[in-house]
């Protein structure tokens, strides 16, 4: 598979529940970022975690990074209907210059 | 809050026609990018631009594509002779810092949807 693959591809939860999305990648990275995309809209940066970091928090978001397993997870706690969107991980690598490689995304639906 | 703006929001064109997509990056940003997203697929890197020249491009960015920063504010993507498979959402992005250094955060525009008939 390609650099940056999320699972699950789709996730449906009730408001108030936690949502966990996972991302796996193939090559060594400098940083891993998570972006959010509302349907038909642009991507919005959520959080960046560096290769030497293991966990990072921002509000209701918690990101973990396991470089030994080449994987990351994004946890959204106490989800809201407004969190409904697609979530993408994106990686940049030493060899890829100035580009981000995006995964296929997880479509999250939070039901009120 | 500063934002990246893109025009047009939607363009329909005939196969073989030239298309120019326009972007106004955030004013103090130095790095500019184009990405595209074919419906239902991944966001794919096309090109990055710094100091008035292309710094990186993908295999997608062939001779049919070109970018230009014609003045101090606009950043354009030109597709010389559009094909059906060029139909996609094209996103412009800018960043203050080089991806991989410091924050590496990209600020994306809302996209220009290109439909090639």
Coordinates of N, CA and C in Angstrom, one line a residue:
Chain A
X1 N 0.8 -1.2 0.0 CA 0.0 0.0 0.0 C 0.9 1.2 0.0
X2 N 0.3 2.4 -0.2 CA 1.0 3.6 -0.4 C 1.3 4.2 1.0
X3 N 2.2 5.2 1.0 CA 2.5 6.0 2.2 C 1.3 6.6 2.7
X4 N 0.9 6.4 3.9 CA -0.2 7.1 4.5 C -1.5 6.4 4.2
X5 N -1.9 5.4 5.0 CA -3.1 4.7 4.8 C -3.9 4.8 6.1
X6 N -5.1 5.3 6.0 CA -5.9 5.4 7.2 C -6.9 4.2 7.4
X7 N -7.2 3.9 8.6 CA -8.3 3.0 8.8 C -9.0 3.4 10.1
X8 N -10.3 3.2 10.2 CA -11.1 2.7 9.2 C -11.3 3.7 8.0
X9 N -11.9 3.2 6.9 CA -12.2 4.1 5.9 C -13.4 5.0 6.2
X10 N -14.3 4.4 7.0 CA -15.5 5.1 7.5 C -15.8 4.7 8.9
X11 N -16.3 5.7 9.6 CA -16.6 5.5 11.1 C -17.8 6.3 11.4
X12 N -18.8 5.6 12.0 CA -20.0 6.3 12.4 C -20.2 6.1 13.9
X13 N -20.4 7.2 14.6 CA -20.5 7.1 16.1 C -21.6 8.1 16.6
X14 N -22.0 8.0 17.8 CA -22.9 8.9 18.4 C -22.2 10.0 19.0
X15 N -22.9 11.2 19.1 CA -22.3 12.4 19.7 C -21.9 12.0 21.2
X16 N -20.8 12.5 21.6 CA -20.3 12.2 22.9 C -19.4 11.1 23.0
X17 N -19.4 10.2 22.0 CA -18.4 9.1 22.0 C -17.1 9.6 21.5
X18 N -16.1 8.8 21.7 CA -14.7 9.1 21.2 C -14.6 8.4 19.8
X19 N -13.8 9.1 19.0 CA -13.5 8.5 17.7 C -12.0 8.3 17.5
X20 N -11.6 7.2 17.1 CA -10.2 6.9 16.9 C -9.9 6.5 15.5
X21 N -9.0 7.2 14.8 CA -8.6 6.9 13.5 C -7.1 6.6 13.4
X22 N -6.8 5.7 12.6 CA -5.4 5.2 12.5 C -4.8 5.5 11.2
X23 N -3.5 5.7 11.2 CA -2.7 5.9 9.9 C -1.5 5.1 9.9
X24 N -1.2 4.4 8.9 CA 0.1 3.7 8.7 C 0.8 4.3 7.5
X25 N 2.2 4.2 7.6 CA 3.0 4.7 6.5 C 4.1 3.8 6.3
X26 N 4.9 4.0 5.2 CA 5.9 3.0 4.8 C 7.3 3.4 5.1
X27 N 7.6 4.7 4.8 CA 9.0 5.1 4.9 C 9.2 6.0 6.1
X28 N 10.5 6.3 6.4 CA 10.8 7.1 7.6 C 10.3 8.6 7.3
X29 N 9.8 9.2 8.3 CA 9.2 10.5 8.2 C 9.9 11.6 9.0
X30 N 9.8 12.8 8.7 CA 10.2 13.9 9.5 C 9.0 14.3 10.5
X31 N 7.8 14.5 9.9 CA 6.7 14.9 10.7 C 5.5 14.1 10.1
X32 N 4.4 14.0 11.0 CA 3.1 13.5 10.5 C 2.1 14.5 10.9
X33 N 1.2 14.9 10.0 CA 0.2 15.9 10.3 C -1.2 15.2 10.1
X34 N -2.2 15.8 10.7 CA -3.5 15.4 10.5 C -4.3 16.6 10.0
X35 N -5.1 16.4 9.0 CA -5.9 17.4 8.4 C -7.4 17.0 8.4
X36 N -8.3 18.0 8.4 CA -9.7 17.7 8.3 C -10.3 18.3 7.1
X37 N -11.2 17.7 6.4 CA -11.9 18.2 5.2 C -13.4 18.0 5.4
X38 N -14.1 19.1 5.4 CA -15.5 19.0 5.3 C -15.9 18.7 3.9
X39 N -17.0 18.1 3.6 CA -17.4 17.7 2.3 C -17.3 18.8 1.3
X40 N -16.5 18.7 0.2 CA -16.4 19.6 -0.8 C -15.6 20.9 -0.5
X41 N -15.0 20.9 0.7 CA -14.2 22.1 1.1 C -12.7 21.8 1.1
X42 N -12.0 22.8 1.5 CA -10.5 22.7 1.6 C -10.1 21.9 2.9
X43 N -8.8 21.7 2.9 CA -8.3 20.9 4.1 C -7.8 21.9 5.2
X44 N -8.1 21.5 6.4 CA -7.7 22.4 7.5 C -6.8 21.6 8.4
X45 N -5.6 22.2 8.7 CA -4.6 21.6 9.5 C -5.1 21.5 11.0
X46 N -4.9 20.3 11.5 CA -5.4 20.0 12.9 C -4.2 20.0 13.9
X47 N -3.2 19.2 13.5 CA -2.1 19.0 14.5 C -0.9 18.3 13.7
X48 N 0.3 18.7 14.2 CA 1.5 18.1 13.7 C 2.2 17.4 14.8
X49 N 2.8 16.2 14.5 CA 3.6 15.6 15.5 C 4.9 15.2 14.8
X50 N 6.0 15.5 15.5 CA 7.3 15.3 14.9 C 7.8 13.8 15.2
X51 N 8.7 13.4 14.4 CA 9.2 12.0 14.5 C 9.8 11.7 15.8
X52 N 10.2 12.7 16.6 CA 10.8 12.4 17.9 C 9.8 12.6 19.0
X53 N 8.6 12.8 18.7 CA 7.5 12.9 19.7 C 6.6 11.7 19.7
X54 N 6.0 11.4 20.8 CA 5.2 10.2 20.9 C 3.7 10.5 21.0
X55 N 3.5 11.7 21.6 CA 2.1 12.0 21.9 C 1.9 13.5 21.9
X56 N 0.8 14.0 21.4 CA 0.5 15.4 21.4 C -0.9 15.7 21.6
X57 N -1.3 16.7 22.3 CA -2.7 17.1 22.6 C -3.0 18.5 22.0
X58 N -4.2 18.6 21.6 CA -4.7 19.9 21.2 C -6.2 19.9 21.4
X59 N -6.6 20.6 22.5 CA -8.1 20.6 22.8 C -8.6 19.1 23.0
X60 N -9.6 18.8 22.2 CA -10.2 17.4 22.2 C -9.4 16.4 21.4
X61 N -8.3 16.8 20.8 CA -7.6 16.0 19.9 C -6.3 15.4 20.6
X62 N -6.1 14.1 20.4 CA -4.9 13.5 20.9 C -4.3 12.7 19.8
X63 N -3.0 12.9 19.5 CA -2.3 12.2 18.4 C -1.2 11.5 19.1
X64 N -1.0 10.2 18.6 CA 0.1 9.4 19.0 C 0.9 9.0 17.8
X65 N 2.1 8.8 18.0 CA 3.0 8.3 16.9 C 3.9 7.2 17.4
X66 N 3.9 6.1 16.7 CA 4.8 5.0 17.0 C 5.7 4.8 15.7
X67 N 6.9 5.3 15.8 CA 7.8 5.2 14.6 C 8.2 3.8 14.4
X68 N 8.3 3.0 15.5 CA 8.7 1.6 15.3 C 7.7 0.8 14.5
X69 N 6.4 1.2 14.6 CA 5.3 0.5 13.9 C 4.9 1.3 12.7
X70 N 5.5 2.5 12.5 CA 5.2 3.4 11.4 C 3.6 3.6 11.4
X71 N 3.2 4.0 12.5 CA 1.7 4.3 12.6 C 1.4 5.5 13.6
X72 N 0.3 6.0 13.3 CA -0.2 7.2 14.2 C -1.7 7.0 14.4
X73 N -2.2 7.5 15.5 CA -3.6 7.5 15.7 C -4.1 8.9 16.1
X74 N -5.3 9.2 15.7 CA -5.9 10.5 16.0 C -7.2 10.1 16.8
X75 N -7.2 10.7 18.0 CA -8.4 10.4 18.9 C -9.1 11.8 19.1
X76 N -10.4 11.7 18.8 CA -11.2 12.9 19.1 C -12.1 12.5 20.2
X77 N -12.0 13.2 21.3 CA -12.8 12.9 22.5 C -14.1 13.7 22.5
X78 N -15.1 13.1 23.2 CA -16.4 13.8 23.3 C -16.9 14.4 22.0
X79 N -17.0 13.5 21.0 CA -17.3 14.0 19.6 C -18.6 14.8 19.6
X80 N -18.7 15.7 18.6 CA -19.8 16.5 18.3 C -20.3 16.3 16.9
X81 N -21.5 16.6 16.6 CA -22.0 16.5 15.2 C -21.1 17.3 14.3
X82 N -20.6 18.4 14.7 CA -19.8 19.3 13.9 C -18.4 18.7 13.6
X83 N -18.1 17.6 14.2 CA -16.8 16.9 13.9 C -17.0 16.0 12.6
X84 N -18.2 15.9 12.1 CA -18.4 15.1 10.9 C -17.6 15.7 9.8
X85 N -16.7 14.9 9.2 CA -15.8 15.3 8.2 C -14.9 14.1 7.8
X86 N -14.1 14.3 6.8 CA -13.0 13.4 6.5 C -11.7 13.8 7.2
X87 N -11.0 12.9 7.7 CA -9.7 13.1 8.3 C -8.6 12.4 7.6
X88 N -7.5 13.2 7.3 CA -6.4 12.7 6.6 C -5.1 12.8 7.4
X89 N -4.3 11.8 7.3 CA -2.9 12.0 7.8 C -2.1 12.3 6.6
X90 N -1.0 13.0 6.8 CA -0.1 13.5 5.8 C 1.3 13.4 6.3
X91 N 2.2 12.9 5.6 CA 3.6 12.7 6.0 C 4.6 13.5 5.1
X92 N 5.7 13.9 5.7 CA 6.7 14.4 4.9 C 8.0 13.7 5.3
X93 N 8.8 13.4 4.3 CA 10.0 12.6 4.5 C 11.3 13.4 4.0
X94 N 12.4 12.9 4.5 CA 13.7 13.5 4.1 C 13.8 13.4 2.6
X95 N 13.4 12.3 2.0 CA 13.6 12.1 0.5 C 12.6 12.8 -0.4
X96 N 11.5 13.3 0.2 CA 10.4 13.8 -0.6 C 10.4 15.3 -0.7
X97 N 11.5 15.9 -0.3 CA 11.6 17.3 -0.5 C 10.5 18.1 0.2
X98 N 9.8 18.9 -0.5 CA 8.9 19.8 0.1 C 7.4 19.4 -0.1
X99 N 7.2 18.1 -0.2 CA 5.8 17.7 -0.4 C 5.2 16.9 0.7
X100 N 3.9 16.9 0.9 CA 3.2 16.1 1.8 C 2.6 14.9 1.0
X101 N 2.6 13.7 1.6 CA 1.9 12.6 1.1 C 0.7 12.3 1.9
X102 N -0.5 12.4 1.3 CA -1.7 12.2 2.1 C -2.2 10.7 2.0
X103 N -2.8 10.3 3.1 CA -3.5 9.0 3.1 C -4.9 9.1 2.4
X104 N -5.6 8.0 2.4 CA -6.9 8.0 1.8 C -8.0 8.6 2.6
X105 N -7.8 8.8 3.9 CA -8.7 9.4 4.7 C -9.7 8.5 5.4
X106 N -10.2 9.0 6.5 CA -11.3 8.3 7.3 C -12.5 9.3 7.3
X107 N -13.6 8.7 6.8 CA -14.9 9.6 6.8 C -15.6 9.3 8.1
X108 N -15.6 10.4 8.9 CA -16.3 10.3 10.2 C -17.6 10.9 10.2
X109 N -18.6 10.1 10.7 CA -20.0 10.7 10.8 C -20.3 10.6 12.3
X110 N -20.7 11.8 12.9 CA -21.1 11.8 14.3 C -22.6 12.1 14.3
X111 N -23.3 11.2 14.8 CA -24.8 11.3 14.8 C -25.3 12.0 16.0
X112 N -26.1 13.0 15.9 CA -26.6 13.8 17.1 C -27.5 12.9 17.9
Chain B
X1 N -8.9 36.2 10.1 CA -7.7 35.4 9.9 C -7.3 35.3 8.5
X2 N -6.0 35.4 8.2 CA -5.6 35.3 6.8 C -6.0 34.0 6.2
X3 N -6.3 34.0 4.9 CA -6.7 32.7 4.2 C -6.1 32.7 2.8
X4 N -6.1 31.5 2.2 CA -5.7 31.3 0.9 C -7.0 31.4 0.1
X5 N -7.1 32.2 -1.0 CA -8.3 32.3 -1.8 C -8.0 31.7 -3.2
X6 N -9.0 31.0 -3.7 CA -8.9 30.4 -5.1 C -10.0 30.8 -5.9
X7 N -9.7 31.1 -7.2 CA -10.8 31.3 -8.2 C -10.4 30.6 -9.5
X8 N -11.4 30.1 -10.3 CA -12.8 30.1 -9.9 C -13.1 28.9 -8.9
X9 N -14.3 28.9 -8.4 CA -14.6 27.8 -7.5 C -15.0 26.6 -8.3
X10 N -15.5 26.8 -9.5 CA -15.9 25.7 -10.4 C -15.7 26.2 -11.8
X11 N -15.0 25.3 -12.6 CA -14.8 25.6 -14.0 C -15.1 24.4 -14.8
X12 N -16.0 24.6 -15.9 CA -16.3 23.5 -16.8 C -15.6 23.9 -18.1
X13 N -14.9 22.9 -18.7 CA -14.2 23.2 -19.9 C -14.3 22.0 -20.9
X14 N -14.0 22.3 -22.1 CA -14.0 21.2 -23.1 C -12.6 20.6 -23.2
X15 N -12.5 19.3 -23.4 CA -11.2 18.6 -23.6 C -10.4 19.4 -24.6
X16 N -9.1 19.5 -24.3 CA -8.2 20.2 -25.2 C -8.1 21.7 -25.0
X17 N -9.0 22.2 -24.2 CA -8.9 23.7 -23.9 C -7.9 24.0 -22.8
X18 N -7.4 25.2 -22.8 CA -6.4 25.6 -21.7 C -7.2 26.2 -20.5
X19 N -6.7 25.9 -19.3 CA -7.4 26.3 -18.1 C -6.3 27.0 -17.2
X20 N -6.7 28.1 -16.6 CA -5.8 28.7 -15.6 C -6.6 28.8 -14.3
X21 N -6.0 28.3 -13.3 CA -6.6 28.3 -11.9 C -5.8 29.3 -11.1
X22 N -6.5 30.2 -10.4 CA -5.8 31.2 -9.7 C -5.8 31.1 -8.2
X23 N -4.8 31.6 -7.6 CA -4.7 31.5 -6.1 C -4.1 32.7 -5.6
X24 N -4.5 33.2 -4.4 CA -3.8 34.2 -3.7 C -3.4 33.6 -2.4
X25 N -2.1 33.3 -2.2 CA -1.6 32.8 -1.0 C -1.7 33.8 0.2
X26 N -1.4 33.3 1.3 CA -1.3 34.2 2.5 C -0.1 35.1 2.3
X27 N -0.2 36.4 2.6 CA 0.7 37.4 2.2 C 2.1 37.2 2.7
X28 N 2.4 36.7 3.9 CA 3.7 36.6 4.3 C 4.3 35.2 4.1
X29 N 3.6 34.4 3.4 CA 4.1 33.0 3.1 C 5.0 33.0 2.0
X30 N 6.0 32.1 2.0 CA 7.1 32.0 1.0 C 7.0 30.8 0.1
X31 N 6.2 29.8 0.6 CA 6.2 28.5 -0.1 C 4.8 28.3 -0.6
X32 N 4.7 27.9 -1.9 CA 3.3 27.7 -2.5 C 3.2 26.4 -3.1
X33 N 2.0 25.8 -3.2 CA 1.8 24.5 -3.6 C 0.5 24.4 -4.4
X34 N 0.5 23.3 -5.3 CA -0.8 22.9 -5.8 C -0.9 21.4 -5.5
X35 N -2.1 21.0 -5.1 CA -2.5 19.6 -4.9 C -3.8 19.4 -5.6
X36 N -4.1 18.1 -5.9 CA -5.3 17.9 -6.5 C -6.0 16.7 -5.9
X37 N -7.3 16.6 -6.0 CA -8.0 15.5 -5.4 C -9.1 15.1 -6.4
X38 N -8.9 13.9 -7.1 CA -9.9 13.4 -7.9 C -11.0 12.8 -7.0
X39 N -12.2 13.0 -7.4 CA -13.4 12.6 -6.6 C -13.3 11.3 -6.0
X40 N -13.3 11.2 -4.7 CA -13.3 10.0 -3.9 C -11.9 9.4 -3.7
X41 N -10.9 10.1 -4.2 CA -9.5 9.6 -4.1 C -8.7 10.5 -3.2
X42 N -7.4 10.1 -3.1 CA -6.5 10.8 -2.2 C -6.1 12.2 -2.7
X43 N -5.7 13.0 -1.8 CA -5.1 14.3 -2.1 C -3.7 14.1 -2.6
X44 N -3.4 14.5 -3.8 CA -2.1 14.2 -4.5 C -1.3 15.5 -4.7
X45 N 0.0 15.5 -4.4 CA 0.9 16.6 -4.6 C 1.1 16.8 -6.1
X46 N 1.1 18.0 -6.5 CA 1.5 18.4 -7.9 C 2.8 19.1 -7.9
X47 N 2.9 20.2 -7.2 CA 4.1 21.0 -7.4 C 4.3 21.9 -6.2
X48 N 5.5 22.2 -5.8 CA 5.8 23.3 -4.9 C 6.7 24.3 -5.5
X49 N 6.6 25.5 -5.0 CA 7.2 26.7 -5.6 C 7.8 27.6 -4.6
X50 N 9.0 28.0 -4.8 CA 9.7 28.9 -3.8 C 10.6 29.8 -4.5
X51 N 10.7 31.0 -4.2 CA 11.7 31.9 -4.7 C 11.6 32.0 -6.3
X52 N 10.3 32.0 -6.7 CA 10.0 32.1 -8.1 C 10.5 31.0 -9.0
X53 N 10.6 29.8 -8.4 CA 10.9 28.6 -9.2 C 10.3 27.4 -8.6
X54 N 10.1 26.4 -9.4 CA 9.6 25.1 -8.9 C 10.7 24.5 -8.1
X55 N 10.3 24.0 -6.9 CA 11.3 23.4 -6.0 C 11.1 21.9 -6.0
X56 N 9.8 21.4 -6.3 CA 9.6 20.0 -6.3 C 8.3 19.8 -7.2
X57 N 8.3 18.7 -8.0 CA 7.1 18.4 -8.7 C 6.9 16.9 -8.8
X58 N 5.7 16.4 -8.9 CA 5.4 15.0 -8.9 C 5.3 14.5 -10.4
X59 N 5.1 13.2 -10.6 CA 5.0 12.7 -11.9 C 3.7 13.2 -12.6
X60 N 2.7 13.6 -11.8 CA 1.5 14.1 -12.4 C 1.8 15.4 -13.1
X61 N 2.7 16.1 -12.6 CA 2.9 17.5 -13.1 C 3.8 17.4 -14.4
X62 N 3.2 17.0 -15.5 CA 3.9 16.8 -16.7 C 4.0 18.1 -17.5
X63 N 4.4 18.0 -18.8 CA 4.6 19.2 -19.6 C 3.3 20.0 -19.9
X64 N 2.1 19.4 -19.6 CA 0.9 20.1 -19.8 C 0.6 21.1 -18.7
X65 N 1.3 21.0 -17.6 CA 1.1 21.8 -16.4 C 2.2 22.9 -16.3
X66 N 1.8 24.0 -15.9 CA 2.8 25.0 -15.5 C 2.3 25.9 -14.4
X67 N 3.2 26.5 -13.7 CA 2.9 27.4 -12.6 C 3.6 28.7 -12.8
X68 N 3.0 29.7 -12.2 CA 3.6 31.1 -12.4 C 3.2 31.9 -11.2
X69 N 4.0 32.8 -10.8 CA 3.7 33.8 -9.9 C 3.9 35.2 -10.6
X70 N 2.8 35.6 -11.3 CA 3.0 36.7 -12.2 C 3.2 38.1 -11.5
X71 N 2.8 38.2 -10.3 CA 3.0 39.4 -9.5 C 3.2 39.0 -8.1
X72 N 3.2 40.0 -7.2 CA 3.5 39.7 -5.8 C 2.4 39.0 -5.0
X73 N 1.2 38.8 -5.6 CA 0.2 38.2 -4.8 C -0.4 36.9 -5.5
X74 N -0.5 36.8 -6.8 CA -1.1 35.6 -7.4 C -0.2 34.5 -7.7
X75 N -0.8 33.3 -7.6 CA 0.0 32.1 -8.0 C -1.0 31.3 -8.8
X76 N -0.5 30.9 -10.1 CA -1.5 30.3 -11.0 C -1.0 28.9 -11.4
X77 N -2.0 28.1 -11.7 CA -1.7 26.8 -12.3 C -2.4 26.8 -13.7
X78 N -1.6 26.5 -14.7 CA -2.1 26.4 -16.0 C -2.1 25.0 -16.5
X79 N -3.2 24.5 -17.1 CA -3.2 23.2 -17.8 C -3.4 23.6 -19.3
X80 N -2.4 23.2 -20.1 CA -2.4 23.7 -21.5 C -3.5 23.1 -22.3
X81 N -3.6 21.8 -22.2 CA -4.6 21.1 -23.1 C -5.3 20.0 -22.2
X82 N -6.4 20.4 -21.7 CA -7.0 19.5 -20.7 C -7.5 18.2 -21.2
X83 N -7.4 17.2 -20.3 CA -7.9 15.8 -20.7 C -9.0 15.5 -19.7
X84 N -9.8 14.5 -20.1 CA -10.9 14.1 -19.2 C -10.4 13.8 -17.8
X85 N -9.2 13.1 -17.7 CA -8.7 12.7 -16.4 C -8.1 13.8 -15.6
X86 N -8.1 15.0 -16.1 CA -7.7 16.2 -15.3 C -8.9 16.7 -14.4
X87 N -10.1 16.1 -14.6 CA -11.2 16.5 -13.8 C -10.9 16.2 -12.4
X88 N -10.9 17.2 -11.5 CA -10.6 17.0 -10.1 C -10.8 18.3 -9.4
X89 N -10.6 18.3 -8.1 CA -10.6 19.5 -7.3 C -9.1 19.8 -7.1
X90 N -8.8 21.1 -7.5 CA -7.4 21.5 -7.4 C -7.3 22.5 -6.2
X91 N -6.4 22.1 -5.3 CA -6.2 22.9 -4.1 C -4.8 23.7 -4.1
X92 N -4.9 24.9 -3.9 CA -3.7 25.7 -3.7 C -3.4 25.8 -2.2
X93 N -2.1 25.8 -1.8 CA -1.8 25.9 -0.4 C -0.5 26.8 -0.3
X94 N -0.3 27.3 0.9 CA 0.9 28.1 1.1 C 1.4 27.8 2.5
X95 N 2.6 28.1 2.8 CA 3.2 27.9 4.1 C 4.3 28.9 4.3
X96 N 4.4 29.2 5.6 CA 5.4 30.2 6.0 C 6.8 29.6 6.0
X97 N 6.8 28.3 6.3 CA 8.1 27.6 6.5 C 8.1 26.4 5.5
X98 N 9.3 25.9 5.3 CA 9.4 24.7 4.5 C 8.8 23.5 5.2
X99 N 8.1 22.7 4.4 CA 7.5 21.5 5.0 C 8.7 20.6 5.5
X100 N 8.5 20.2 6.7 CA 9.6 19.4 7.4 C 10.4 20.2 8.4
X101 N 10.3 21.5 8.3 CA 10.9 22.4 9.3 C 9.9 23.1 10.1
X102 N 10.2 23.4 11.3 CA 9.3 24.2 12.2 C 7.9 23.6 12.1
X103 N 6.9 24.4 11.9 CA 5.6 23.8 12.0 C 5.2 23.0 10.7
X104 N 5.7 23.4 9.6 CA 5.4 22.7 8.4 C 3.9 22.7 8.0
X105 N 3.1 23.5 8.7 CA 1.7 23.5 8.4 C 1.4 24.1 7.1
X106 N 0.5 23.5 6.3 CA 0.0 24.1 5.0 C -1.3 24.7 5.3
X107 N -1.6 25.8 4.7 CA -2.9 26.5 4.7 C -3.5 26.3 3.3
X108 N -4.6 25.6 3.2 CA -5.2 25.3 2.0 C -6.3 26.3 1.6
X109 N -6.5 26.5 0.3 CA -7.7 27.2 -0.1 C -8.9 26.3 -0.2
X110 N -10.0 26.8 -0.6 CA -11.2 26.0 -0.7 C -11.3 25.1 -1.9
X111 N -10.4 25.3 -2.8 CA -10.3 24.5 -4.0 C -11.0 25.1 -5.2
X112 N -10.6 24.6 -6.4 CA -11.2 24.9 -7.7 C -11.6 23.6 -8.3
X113 N -12.9 23.4 -8.5 CA -13.4 22.2 -9.1 C -13.3 22.3 -10.6
X114 N -12.5 21.5 -11.3 CA -12.4 21.5 -12.7 C -13.1 20.3 -13.3
X115 N -14.0 20.5 -14.2 CA -14.8 19.5 -14.9 C -14.4 19.6 -16.4
X116 N -13.8 18.5 -16.9 CA -13.4 18.5 -18.3 C -14.4 17.6 -19.0
X117 N -15.1 18.1 -20.0 CA -16.1 17.4 -20.8 C -15.5 16.9 -22.1

